[in-house]
Short mmCIF file of C-alpha atoms in Angstrom, two decimals:
data_model
loop_
_atom_site.label_atom_id
_atom_site.label_comp_id
_atom_site.label_asym_id
_atom_site.label_seq_id
_atom_site.Cartn_x
_atom_site.Cartn_y
_atom_site.Cartn_z
CA THR L 1 125.91 113.80 104.25
CA LEU L 2 126.70 111.81 107.39
CA VAL L 3 125.24 108.45 108.48
CA SER L 4 121.99 108.98 106.51
CA ASP L 5 122.48 109.62 102.80
CA ALA L 6 120.50 111.95 100.57
CA PRO L 7 121.73 110.88 97.12
CA GLN L 8 119.31 113.16 95.27
CA ALA L 9 120.70 116.22 97.07
CA ARG L 10 123.64 118.23 95.87
CA ARG L 11 126.25 116.81 98.17
CA SER L 12 129.98 116.34 97.80
CA ALA L 13 130.09 112.95 99.53
CA TYR L 14 128.28 110.48 101.76
CA VAL L 15 130.14 109.28 104.86
CA GLY L 16 128.69 106.24 106.59
CA PHE L 17 127.92 102.61 105.90
CA ASP L 18 125.39 101.03 103.60
CA ASN L 19 122.30 101.13 105.81
CA PHE L 20 120.37 98.62 103.69
CA ALA L 21 123.26 96.17 104.13
CA ALA L 22 123.34 96.98 107.86
CA GLY L 23 119.65 96.06 108.07
CA ARG L 24 120.32 92.85 106.15
CA THR L 25 123.14 92.12 108.60
CA ALA L 26 120.75 92.59 111.52
CA GLY L 27 118.27 90.31 109.76
CA ALA L 28 120.89 87.61 109.27
CA LEU L 29 121.89 87.83 112.93
CA MET L 30 118.26 87.67 114.04
CA ALA L 31 117.70 84.62 111.82
CA GLN L 32 120.66 82.92 113.53
CA PHE L 33 119.54 83.92 117.03
CA LEU L 34 116.03 82.59 116.35
CA VAL L 35 116.83 79.48 114.32
CA GLN L 36 114.00 76.94 114.66
CA LYS L 37 111.83 79.41 116.59
CA SER L 38 108.48 80.83 115.65
CA GLY L 39 106.76 83.97 116.84
CA THR L 40 106.79 87.71 116.24
CA VAL L 41 109.75 89.92 115.43
CA ALA L 42 109.29 93.69 115.72
CA VAL L 43 111.16 96.61 114.20
CA LEU L 44 111.44 99.94 116.04
CA VAL L 45 112.68 102.88 113.97
CA GLY L 46 113.54 106.35 115.12
CA HIS L 47 112.05 108.31 112.24
CA LEU L 48 109.95 107.31 109.24
CA SER L 49 111.47 110.20 107.29
CA LEU L 50 115.15 109.29 107.70
CA ARG L 51 116.58 107.25 104.89
CA ASP L 52 119.04 105.36 107.11
CA HIS L 53 116.26 104.06 109.38
CA LEU L 54 114.04 103.10 106.44
CA ASP L 55 116.92 101.40 104.62
CA ARG L 56 117.82 99.44 107.75
CA ARG L 57 114.21 98.37 108.23
CA SER L 58 113.87 97.34 104.57
CA GLY L 59 117.08 95.29 104.63
CA PHE L 60 116.08 93.60 107.88
CA GLU L 61 112.58 92.76 106.66
CA GLN L 62 113.93 91.40 103.38
CA VAL L 63 116.18 88.87 105.14
CA ILE L 64 113.50 87.81 107.64
CA ASP L 65 111.02 87.31 104.78
CA GLU L 66 113.58 85.28 102.82
CA ARG L 67 114.91 83.08 105.60
CA CYS L 68 112.39 82.89 108.43
CA PRO L 69 108.98 81.60 107.32
CA ASP L 70 107.98 80.91 110.94
CA LEU L 71 108.51 84.51 112.05
CA ARG L 72 105.87 87.22 111.75
CA LEU L 73 107.12 90.78 111.25
CA VAL L 74 105.40 93.75 112.91
CA GLN L 75 106.23 97.43 113.21
CA ALA L 76 106.75 98.68 116.75
CA GLY L 77 106.47 102.27 115.51
CA ALA L 78 108.73 105.30 115.28
CA CYS L 79 110.10 106.59 118.58
CA ARG L 80 111.55 109.81 117.08
CA ASP L 81 114.74 108.75 118.91
CA LEU L 82 113.11 109.85 122.18
CA PRO L 83 113.79 107.50 125.11
CA ASP L 84 110.40 108.07 126.79
CA LEU L 85 108.49 107.33 123.58
CA ALA L 86 110.71 104.31 122.88
CA ARG L 87 109.98 102.99 126.39
CA THR L 88 106.23 103.39 125.87
CA LEU L 89 106.26 101.77 122.42
CA VAL L 90 108.32 98.79 123.60
CA ALA L 91 106.28 98.35 126.79
CA ASP L 92 103.08 98.33 124.70
CA LEU L 93 104.65 95.93 122.20
CA VAL L 94 105.64 93.48 124.95
CA ALA L 95 102.22 93.70 126.61
CA GLU L 96 100.32 93.20 123.34
CA THR L 97 102.55 90.55 121.72
CA PRO L 98 102.75 87.39 123.85
CA ASP L 99 104.77 85.54 121.19
CA LEU L 100 107.43 88.27 120.81
CA VAL L 101 110.79 86.60 120.17
CA GLY L 102 112.85 89.36 118.55
CA LEU L 103 113.25 93.14 118.45
CA TYR L 104 115.35 95.15 116.01
CA VAL L 105 116.04 98.71 117.15
CA ALA L 106 116.93 100.39 113.84
CA GLY L 107 117.35 103.90 115.28
CA ALA L 108 118.14 105.47 118.63
CA GLY L 109 115.98 105.58 121.76
CA ASN L 110 118.00 102.73 123.27
CA ARG L 111 117.76 104.12 126.81
CA GLY L 112 113.96 103.80 126.66
CA VAL L 113 114.10 100.36 125.05
CA VAL L 114 116.41 99.07 127.78
CA ALA L 115 114.18 100.58 130.50
CA ALA L 116 111.09 98.88 129.07
CA LEU L 117 112.86 95.53 128.72
CA ALA L 118 114.22 95.78 132.27
CA LYS L 119 110.63 95.78 133.52
CA ALA L 120 109.08 93.14 131.29
CA ALA L 121 111.28 91.42 128.72
CA PRO L 122 109.90 88.13 127.45
CA PRO L 123 112.23 85.22 128.24
CA GLY L 124 114.71 84.58 125.43
CA LEU L 125 113.93 87.81 123.55
CA ALA L 126 116.65 88.50 120.96
CA VAL L 127 117.44 92.22 120.64
CA ILE L 128 119.68 93.88 118.07
CA GLY L 129 120.46 97.59 118.18
CA HIS L 130 122.71 100.21 116.61
CA GLU L 131 125.74 102.15 117.85
CA LEU L 132 127.93 101.35 120.82
CA THR L 133 127.12 103.76 123.64
CA GLU L 134 127.15 103.51 127.42
CA VAL L 135 123.54 102.31 127.22
CA THR L 136 124.02 99.65 124.54
CA ARG L 137 127.28 98.49 126.17
CA ALA L 138 125.46 97.97 129.48
CA ALA L 139 122.61 96.22 127.64
CA LEU L 140 125.07 93.83 126.00
CA LEU L 141 126.77 93.11 129.32
CA ALA L 142 123.40 92.52 131.02
CA GLY L 143 122.22 90.21 128.22
CA ARG L 144 119.34 92.54 127.25
CA TYR L 145 120.86 93.17 123.79
CA HIS L 146 122.44 90.35 121.83
CA ALA L 147 124.26 92.40 119.19
CA VAL L 148 124.89 95.99 118.21
CA ILE L 149 125.67 97.13 114.66
CA VAL L 150 128.32 99.84 114.79
CA GLN L 151 129.76 102.57 112.59
CA ASP L 152 133.21 103.77 113.59
CA THR L 153 132.52 107.39 114.60
CA ARG L 154 136.21 108.30 114.49
CA GLU L 155 136.39 107.03 110.94
CA ILE L 156 133.23 108.99 110.08
CA ALA L 157 134.87 112.15 111.41
CA ARG L 158 138.13 111.47 109.55
CA ARG L 159 136.38 110.79 106.24
CA ALA L 160 134.05 113.76 106.64
CA LEU L 161 137.04 116.04 107.14
CA GLU L 162 138.73 114.52 104.08
CA ALA L 163 135.56 115.12 102.05
CA VAL L 164 135.40 118.75 103.16
CA LEU L 165 139.07 119.31 102.30
CA ARG L 166 138.94 117.39 99.00
CA PRO L 167 139.36 119.68 95.98
CA GLU L 168 136.06 120.32 94.21
CA THR L 169 137.48 118.67 91.09
CA GLU L 170 137.83 115.31 92.87
CA GLU L 171 134.82 113.01 92.77
CA ASP L 172 133.03 111.35 95.66
CA PRO L 173 134.63 107.90 96.14
CA GLY L 174 131.13 106.39 95.92
CA PRO L 175 130.32 102.91 97.24
CA GLU L 176 133.97 101.96 97.69
CA GLY L 177 134.16 104.78 100.25
CA LEU L 178 131.52 103.22 102.51
CA LEU L 179 132.49 102.33 106.07
CA ALA L 180 132.69 98.72 107.19
CA ILE L 181 129.73 97.32 109.12
CA GLN L 182 130.93 96.19 112.53
CA ILE L 183 129.10 93.72 114.75
CA VAL L 184 129.66 93.96 118.49
CA ILE L 185 128.50 91.25 120.87
CA LYS L 186 129.19 90.78 124.57
CA GLU L 187 132.17 88.56 123.82
CA ASN L 188 134.01 91.10 121.65
CA LEU L 189 133.19 94.38 123.42
CA PRO L 190 136.06 96.82 122.97
CA PRO L 191 137.31 98.75 126.03
CA ALA L 192 134.99 101.57 127.09
CA HIS L 193 136.05 105.00 125.86
CA PHE L 194 133.10 107.12 126.95
#
């Protein structure tokens, strides 16, 4: 399985990072971005049926609950990774939540999120997303996103190929085979390779 695990399935390996830990990482970043602030923090997922999105949301919520008593968590919904739906959900969230201080985009749909925020982002809104793409890179450069949690797609491809070519007698490397969680901010953006 790639990116989103299905540990109950008959699979030879999982290639990706620990999505619960990635969500906790996003929560820790949000806590730092919003230190001494109060208000509402929202989570937007792509799909309620994908384990990676649910694990990210759970990890994020756990850290916010533990560390941020002055922040109220709300669900922005599931955008099914569709930019138009993401734009609508985020526009509605901004319109209906005057004390919105943070947004965690735990799935895709970033193009729609950025479009909605370009029209009506609350001042000082902290936004954390996933995966470094042309859209999230531009959002970081424009100050619309504050951080992006990244999985190295080249490393995913390399490890997936290794897993496919591994003899059936070899076991899945398990948790020690997980990819590193990378945090990209405006100040450490790697060169574009799109």
